[in-house]
Coordinates of C-alpha atoms in Angstrom, one line a residue:
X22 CA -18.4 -17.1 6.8
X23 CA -18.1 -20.7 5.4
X24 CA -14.7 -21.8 5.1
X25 CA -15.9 -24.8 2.6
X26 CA -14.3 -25.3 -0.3
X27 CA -16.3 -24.1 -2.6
X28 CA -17.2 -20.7 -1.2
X29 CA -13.5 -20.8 -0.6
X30 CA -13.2 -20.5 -4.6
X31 CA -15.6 -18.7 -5.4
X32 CA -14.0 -15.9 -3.0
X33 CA -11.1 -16.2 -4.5
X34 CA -12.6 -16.1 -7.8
X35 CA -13.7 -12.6 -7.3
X36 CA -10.1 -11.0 -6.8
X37 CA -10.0 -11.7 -10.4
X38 CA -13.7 -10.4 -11.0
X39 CA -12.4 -7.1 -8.9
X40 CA -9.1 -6.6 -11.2
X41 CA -11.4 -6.6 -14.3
X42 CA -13.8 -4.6 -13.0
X43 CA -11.2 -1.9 -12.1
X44 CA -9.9 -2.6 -15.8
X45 CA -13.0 -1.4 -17.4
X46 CA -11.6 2.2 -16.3
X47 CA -8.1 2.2 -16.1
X48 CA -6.5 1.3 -19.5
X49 CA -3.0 -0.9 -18.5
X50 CA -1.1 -0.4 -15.8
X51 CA -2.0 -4.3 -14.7
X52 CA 1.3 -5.0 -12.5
X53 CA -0.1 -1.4 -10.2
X54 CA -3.4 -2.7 -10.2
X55 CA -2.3 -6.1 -8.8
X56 CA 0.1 -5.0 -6.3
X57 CA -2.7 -2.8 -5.2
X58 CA -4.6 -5.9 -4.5
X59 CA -2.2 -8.0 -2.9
X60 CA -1.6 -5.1 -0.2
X61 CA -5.6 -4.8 0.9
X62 CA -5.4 -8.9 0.8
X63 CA -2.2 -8.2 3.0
X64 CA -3.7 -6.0 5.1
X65 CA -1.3 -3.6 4.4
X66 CA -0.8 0.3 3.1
X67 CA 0.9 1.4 -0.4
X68 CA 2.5 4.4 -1.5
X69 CA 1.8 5.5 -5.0
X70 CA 4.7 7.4 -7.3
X71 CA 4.3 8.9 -10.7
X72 CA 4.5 12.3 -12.4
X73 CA 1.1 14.0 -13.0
X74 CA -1.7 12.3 -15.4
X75 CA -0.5 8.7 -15.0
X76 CA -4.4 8.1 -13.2
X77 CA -2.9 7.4 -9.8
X78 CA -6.5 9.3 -8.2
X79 CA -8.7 7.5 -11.2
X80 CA -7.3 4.1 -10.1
X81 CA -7.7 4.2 -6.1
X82 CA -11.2 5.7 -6.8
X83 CA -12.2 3.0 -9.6
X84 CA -11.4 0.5 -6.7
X85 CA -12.9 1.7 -4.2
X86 CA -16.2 1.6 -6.6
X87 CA -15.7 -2.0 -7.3
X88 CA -14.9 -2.7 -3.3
X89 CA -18.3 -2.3 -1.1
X90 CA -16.7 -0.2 0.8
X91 CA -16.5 3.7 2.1
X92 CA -14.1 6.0 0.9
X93 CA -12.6 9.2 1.2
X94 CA -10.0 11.5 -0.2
X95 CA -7.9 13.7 1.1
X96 CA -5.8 16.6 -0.8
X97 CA -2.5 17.3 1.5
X98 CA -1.8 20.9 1.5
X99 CA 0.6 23.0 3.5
X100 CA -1.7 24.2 5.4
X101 CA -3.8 20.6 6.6
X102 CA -4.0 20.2 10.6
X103 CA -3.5 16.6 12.1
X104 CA -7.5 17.9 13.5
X105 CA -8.3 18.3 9.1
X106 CA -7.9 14.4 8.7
X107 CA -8.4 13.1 12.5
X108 CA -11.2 15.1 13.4
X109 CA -12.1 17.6 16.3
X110 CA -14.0 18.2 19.2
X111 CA -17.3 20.6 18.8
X112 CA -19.2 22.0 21.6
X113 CA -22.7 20.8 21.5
X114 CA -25.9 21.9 23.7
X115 CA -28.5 19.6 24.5
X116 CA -31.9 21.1 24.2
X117 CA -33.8 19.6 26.7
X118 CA -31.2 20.4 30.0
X119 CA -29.7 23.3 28.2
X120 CA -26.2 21.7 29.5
X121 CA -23.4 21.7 27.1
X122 CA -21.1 18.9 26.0
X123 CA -18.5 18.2 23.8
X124 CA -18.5 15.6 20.8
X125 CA -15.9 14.3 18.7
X126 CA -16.9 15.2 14.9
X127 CA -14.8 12.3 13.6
X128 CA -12.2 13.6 10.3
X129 CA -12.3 11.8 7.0
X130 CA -9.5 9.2 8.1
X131 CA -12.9 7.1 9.4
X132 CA -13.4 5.6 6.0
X133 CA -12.2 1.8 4.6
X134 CA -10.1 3.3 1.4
X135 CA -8.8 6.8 2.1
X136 CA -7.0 8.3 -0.3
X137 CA -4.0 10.6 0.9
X138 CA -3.3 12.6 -2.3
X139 CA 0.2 14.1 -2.7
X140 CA 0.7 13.3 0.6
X141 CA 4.4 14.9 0.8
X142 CA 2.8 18.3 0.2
X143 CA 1.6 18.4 4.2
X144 CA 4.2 19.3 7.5
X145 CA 5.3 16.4 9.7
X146 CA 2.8 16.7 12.2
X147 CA 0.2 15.9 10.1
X148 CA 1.8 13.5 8.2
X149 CA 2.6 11.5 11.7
X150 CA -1.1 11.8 12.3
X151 CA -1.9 9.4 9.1
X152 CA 1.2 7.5 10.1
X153 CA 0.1 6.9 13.2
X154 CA -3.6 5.7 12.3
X155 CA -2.1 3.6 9.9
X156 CA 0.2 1.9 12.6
X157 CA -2.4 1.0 15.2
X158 CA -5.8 0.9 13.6
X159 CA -7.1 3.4 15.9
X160 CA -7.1 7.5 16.3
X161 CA -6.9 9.2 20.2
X162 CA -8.0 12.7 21.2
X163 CA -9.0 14.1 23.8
X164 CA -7.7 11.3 25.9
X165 CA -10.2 9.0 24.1
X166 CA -9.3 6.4 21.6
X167 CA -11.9 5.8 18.7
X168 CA -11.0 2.6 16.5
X169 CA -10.9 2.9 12.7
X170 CA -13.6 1.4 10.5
X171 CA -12.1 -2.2 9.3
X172 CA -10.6 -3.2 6.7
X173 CA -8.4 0.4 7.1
X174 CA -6.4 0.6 3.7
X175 CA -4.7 3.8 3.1
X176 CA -3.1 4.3 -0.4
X177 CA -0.8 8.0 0.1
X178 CA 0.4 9.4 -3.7
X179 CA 3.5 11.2 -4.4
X180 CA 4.8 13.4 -7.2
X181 CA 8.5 12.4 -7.8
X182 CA 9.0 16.5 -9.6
X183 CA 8.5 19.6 -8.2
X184 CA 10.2 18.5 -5.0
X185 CA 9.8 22.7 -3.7
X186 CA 7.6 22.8 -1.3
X187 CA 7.2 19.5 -0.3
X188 CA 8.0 17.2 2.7
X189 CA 9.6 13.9 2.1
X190 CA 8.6 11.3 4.3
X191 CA 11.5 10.4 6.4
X192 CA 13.0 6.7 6.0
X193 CA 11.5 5.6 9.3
X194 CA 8.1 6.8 8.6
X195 CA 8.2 5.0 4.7
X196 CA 8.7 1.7 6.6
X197 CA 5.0 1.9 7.9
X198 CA 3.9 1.2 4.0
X199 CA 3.6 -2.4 3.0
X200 CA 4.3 -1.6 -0.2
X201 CA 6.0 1.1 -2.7
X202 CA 4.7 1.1 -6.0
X203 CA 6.2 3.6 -8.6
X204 CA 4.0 4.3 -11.8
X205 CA 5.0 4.4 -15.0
X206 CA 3.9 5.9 -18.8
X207 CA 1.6 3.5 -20.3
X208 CA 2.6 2.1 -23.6
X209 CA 1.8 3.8 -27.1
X210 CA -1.0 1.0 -27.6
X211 CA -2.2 1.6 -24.3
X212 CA -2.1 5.8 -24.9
X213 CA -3.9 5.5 -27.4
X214 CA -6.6 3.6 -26.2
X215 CA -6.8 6.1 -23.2
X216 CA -7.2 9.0 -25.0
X217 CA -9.9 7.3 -27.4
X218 CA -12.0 5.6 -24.1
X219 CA -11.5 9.1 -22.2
X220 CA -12.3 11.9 -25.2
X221 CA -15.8 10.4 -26.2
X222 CA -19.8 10.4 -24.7
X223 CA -19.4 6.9 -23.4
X224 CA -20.0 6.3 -19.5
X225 CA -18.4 3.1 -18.1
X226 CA -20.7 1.7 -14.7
X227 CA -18.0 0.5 -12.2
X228 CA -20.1 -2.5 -10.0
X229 CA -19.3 -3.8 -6.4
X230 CA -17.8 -7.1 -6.0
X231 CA -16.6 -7.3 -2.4
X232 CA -17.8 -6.2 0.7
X233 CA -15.8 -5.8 4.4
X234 CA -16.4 -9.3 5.6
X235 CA -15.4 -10.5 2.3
X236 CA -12.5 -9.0 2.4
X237 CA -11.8 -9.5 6.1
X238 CA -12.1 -12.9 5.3
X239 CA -9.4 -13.0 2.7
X240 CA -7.2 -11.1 4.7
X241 CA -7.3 -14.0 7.3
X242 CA -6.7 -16.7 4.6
X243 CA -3.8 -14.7 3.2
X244 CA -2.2 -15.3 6.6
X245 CA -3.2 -19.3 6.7
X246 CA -1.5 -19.3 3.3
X247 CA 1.8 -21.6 3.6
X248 CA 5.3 -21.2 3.2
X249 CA 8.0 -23.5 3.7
X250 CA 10.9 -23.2 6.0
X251 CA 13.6 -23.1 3.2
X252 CA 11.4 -20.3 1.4
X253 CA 11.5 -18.9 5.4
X254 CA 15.1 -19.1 4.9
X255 CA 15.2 -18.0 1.7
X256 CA 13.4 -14.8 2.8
X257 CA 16.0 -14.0 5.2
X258 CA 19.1 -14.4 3.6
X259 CA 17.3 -11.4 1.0
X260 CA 16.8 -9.2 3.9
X261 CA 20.2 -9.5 5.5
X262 CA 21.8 -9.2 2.7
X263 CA 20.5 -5.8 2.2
X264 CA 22.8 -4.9 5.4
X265 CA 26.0 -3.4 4.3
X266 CA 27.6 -4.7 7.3
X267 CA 26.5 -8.3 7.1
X268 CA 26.1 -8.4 3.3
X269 CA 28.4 -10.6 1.3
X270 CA 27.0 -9.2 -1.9
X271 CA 29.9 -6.6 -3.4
X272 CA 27.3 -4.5 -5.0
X273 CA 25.8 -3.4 -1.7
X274 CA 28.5 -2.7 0.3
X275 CA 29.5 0.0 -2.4
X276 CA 26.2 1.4 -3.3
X277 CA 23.9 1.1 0.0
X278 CA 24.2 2.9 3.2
X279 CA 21.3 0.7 5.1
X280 CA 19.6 -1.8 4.6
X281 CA 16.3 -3.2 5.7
X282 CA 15.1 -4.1 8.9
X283 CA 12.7 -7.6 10.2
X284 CA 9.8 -5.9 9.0
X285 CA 10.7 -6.0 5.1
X286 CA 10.9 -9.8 5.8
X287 CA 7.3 -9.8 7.6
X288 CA 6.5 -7.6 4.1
X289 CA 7.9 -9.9 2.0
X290 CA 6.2 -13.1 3.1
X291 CA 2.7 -11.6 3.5
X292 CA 2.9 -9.9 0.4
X293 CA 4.2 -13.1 -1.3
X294 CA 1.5 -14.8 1.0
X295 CA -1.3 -12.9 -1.1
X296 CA 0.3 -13.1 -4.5
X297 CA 0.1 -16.9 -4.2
X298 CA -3.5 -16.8 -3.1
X299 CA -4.6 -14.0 -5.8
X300 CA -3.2 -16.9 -8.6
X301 CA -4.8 -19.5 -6.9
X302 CA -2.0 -21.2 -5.1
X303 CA -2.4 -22.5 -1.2
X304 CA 1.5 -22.3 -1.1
X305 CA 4.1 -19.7 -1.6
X306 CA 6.7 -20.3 -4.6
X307 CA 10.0 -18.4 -4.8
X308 CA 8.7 -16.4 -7.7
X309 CA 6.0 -14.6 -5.5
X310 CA 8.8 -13.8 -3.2
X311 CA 11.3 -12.5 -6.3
X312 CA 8.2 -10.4 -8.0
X313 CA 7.3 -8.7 -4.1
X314 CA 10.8 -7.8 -3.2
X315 CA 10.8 -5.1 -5.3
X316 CA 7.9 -3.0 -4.3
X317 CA 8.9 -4.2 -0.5
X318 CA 12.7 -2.9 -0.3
X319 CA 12.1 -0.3 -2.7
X320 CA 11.6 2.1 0.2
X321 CA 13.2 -0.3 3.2
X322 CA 16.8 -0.3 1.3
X323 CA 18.9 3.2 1.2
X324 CA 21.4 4.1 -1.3
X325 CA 24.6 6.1 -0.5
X326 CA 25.5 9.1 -1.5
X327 CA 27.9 7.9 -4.2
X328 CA 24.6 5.8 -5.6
X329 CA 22.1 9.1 -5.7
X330 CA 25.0 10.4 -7.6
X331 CA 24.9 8.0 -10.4
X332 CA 21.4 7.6 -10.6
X333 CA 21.8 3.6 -8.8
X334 CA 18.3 2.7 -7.3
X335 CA 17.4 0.0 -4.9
X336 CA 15.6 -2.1 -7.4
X337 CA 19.2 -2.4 -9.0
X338 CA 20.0 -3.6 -5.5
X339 CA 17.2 -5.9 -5.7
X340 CA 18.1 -7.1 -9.3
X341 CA 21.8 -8.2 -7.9
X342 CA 20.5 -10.0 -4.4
X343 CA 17.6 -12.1 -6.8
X344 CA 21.2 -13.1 -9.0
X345 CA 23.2 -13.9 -5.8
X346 CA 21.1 -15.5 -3.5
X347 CA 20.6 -19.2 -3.8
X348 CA 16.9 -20.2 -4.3
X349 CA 16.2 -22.9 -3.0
X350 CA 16.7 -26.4 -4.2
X351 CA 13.2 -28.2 -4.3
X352 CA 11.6 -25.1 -4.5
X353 CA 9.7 -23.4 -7.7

């Protein structure tokens, strides 16, 4: 694609375009919708939280209409197989030699958007099986390994009530999402308009802005995006301040039991890398690394015991390292 300036803007112009399109369904929630699009410019994967009827299905299936791009959704149940979401071998007979063969019937993970509803309703084996696409891009069976249609950008949902039944993802395995974005209730304006825009005859058309190449090409000049070295710095006195052992923040070393690892600071930067890019900016400020650190350490820092007690999260974490570590001088 031309790098030139002007197609430059005008690609960048359409991550706008693509957040109004989505709004034409999905009545508020702006901060979700944007973090949304900051992880597919990241090339990254989010996890979705919110109690029932917040739209959380509605809004992944709005943008994937306004993305050119295939989609699939997937309810997790108790009973999926890593095979249901994968795919599986079928034995196949050619007609002409009569011989038979097996071919791989490839599983609705070969999609660009897949949607992995309530994903902590499915067992650990097939949650690894996501997991593991997720990680390297590609699925293996059969001692075969079949690459995933690119972009790959996986948005999982979670209910946060009616825990029985269900299988948290363990710590280790929430790392793999760039991002952790919790859903709230919409404002009364906002409720209001919902349940006047969603009651009536009136059909909204939802029209394709961006293809793959388009946004394989963003995803490219989110990385080419620059940060300085004191931001660099910046980044990393966030991260290992998370760790109760190397913290000098009080308020972690009473309420945290770990902290987050290198790749929250790999988060942090690409995320803050894309927010930059999606407001027009060629360079990183300190506020796009301030606004991502939540939805990045949200899953990445873990509270004590003492903390789950009282109801301390790690965005309160979050609130106290933004108040304790320095910004840096110079910088936004």
């Amino acid at each position: 694609m031309d790098r030139s300036e002007t197609n430059l803007k005008l690609l960048i112009g359409k991550i706008s375009q693509l957040k109004s399109e989505i709004q034409k369904i999905i009545v508020g929630q702006d901060v979700i919708i944007e973090e949304m699009l900051i992880a597919l410019m990241a090339g990254g994967h989010c996890l979705l939280e919110g109690v029932p009827g917040l739209a959380k299905t509605l809004m992944v299936k709005t943008m994937s209409q306004a993305l050119d791009l295939s989609f699939r959704r997937i309810q997790f149940t108790p009973d999926l197989m890593p095979t249901d979401i994968v795919g599986t071998e079928i034995l196949e007979e050619d007609h002409v030699t009569g011989k038979r063969f097996f071919k791989f019937n490839k599983g609705p993970l070969f999609a660009n958007i897949v949607l992995a509803d309530e994903v902590n309703r499915t067992p650990p084996k097939t949650q690894s099986a996501l997991l593991e696409a997720m990680q390297e891009f590609e699925v293996t069976y059969g001692g075969q390994t079949y690459p995933l249609d690119r972009p790959f950008f996986i948005l999982a949902t979670q209910n946060p009530i009616e825990q029985a039944g269900t299988y948290p993802l363990p710590e280790a395995q929430l790392d793999r999402f760039l991002l952790y974005i919790k859903i709230g209730y919409p404002t009364a304006a906002e409720e209001s308009k919902i349940l006047s825009s969603t009651t009536g005859a009136k059909k909204v058309t939802i029209n394709p802005i961006i293809g793959a190449k388009e946004i394989k090409e963003l995803q490219a000049i989110t990385r080419e995006v620059s940060i300085s070295d004191d931001l660099i710095t910046y980044v990393s006195e966030l991260i290992r301040a998370t760790r109760p052992d190397t913290t000098t923040v009080s308020f972690v070393k009473e309420w945290v039991r770990w902290g987050a690892g290198p790749r929250a600071g790999q988060a942090l930067i690409l995320t803050a890398k894309a927010r930059a890019l999606f407001y027009g900016r060629y360079a990183v400020i300190t506020e796009d690394l301030q606004t991502m650190a939540y939805p990045v350490l949200r899953h990445r820092v873990l509270m004590n015991f003492k903390a789950e007690a009282e109801n301390v999260s790690s965005d309160s974490v979050t609130d106290e390292l933004i108040k304790a570590i320095s910004k840096p001088k110079g910088n936004i």
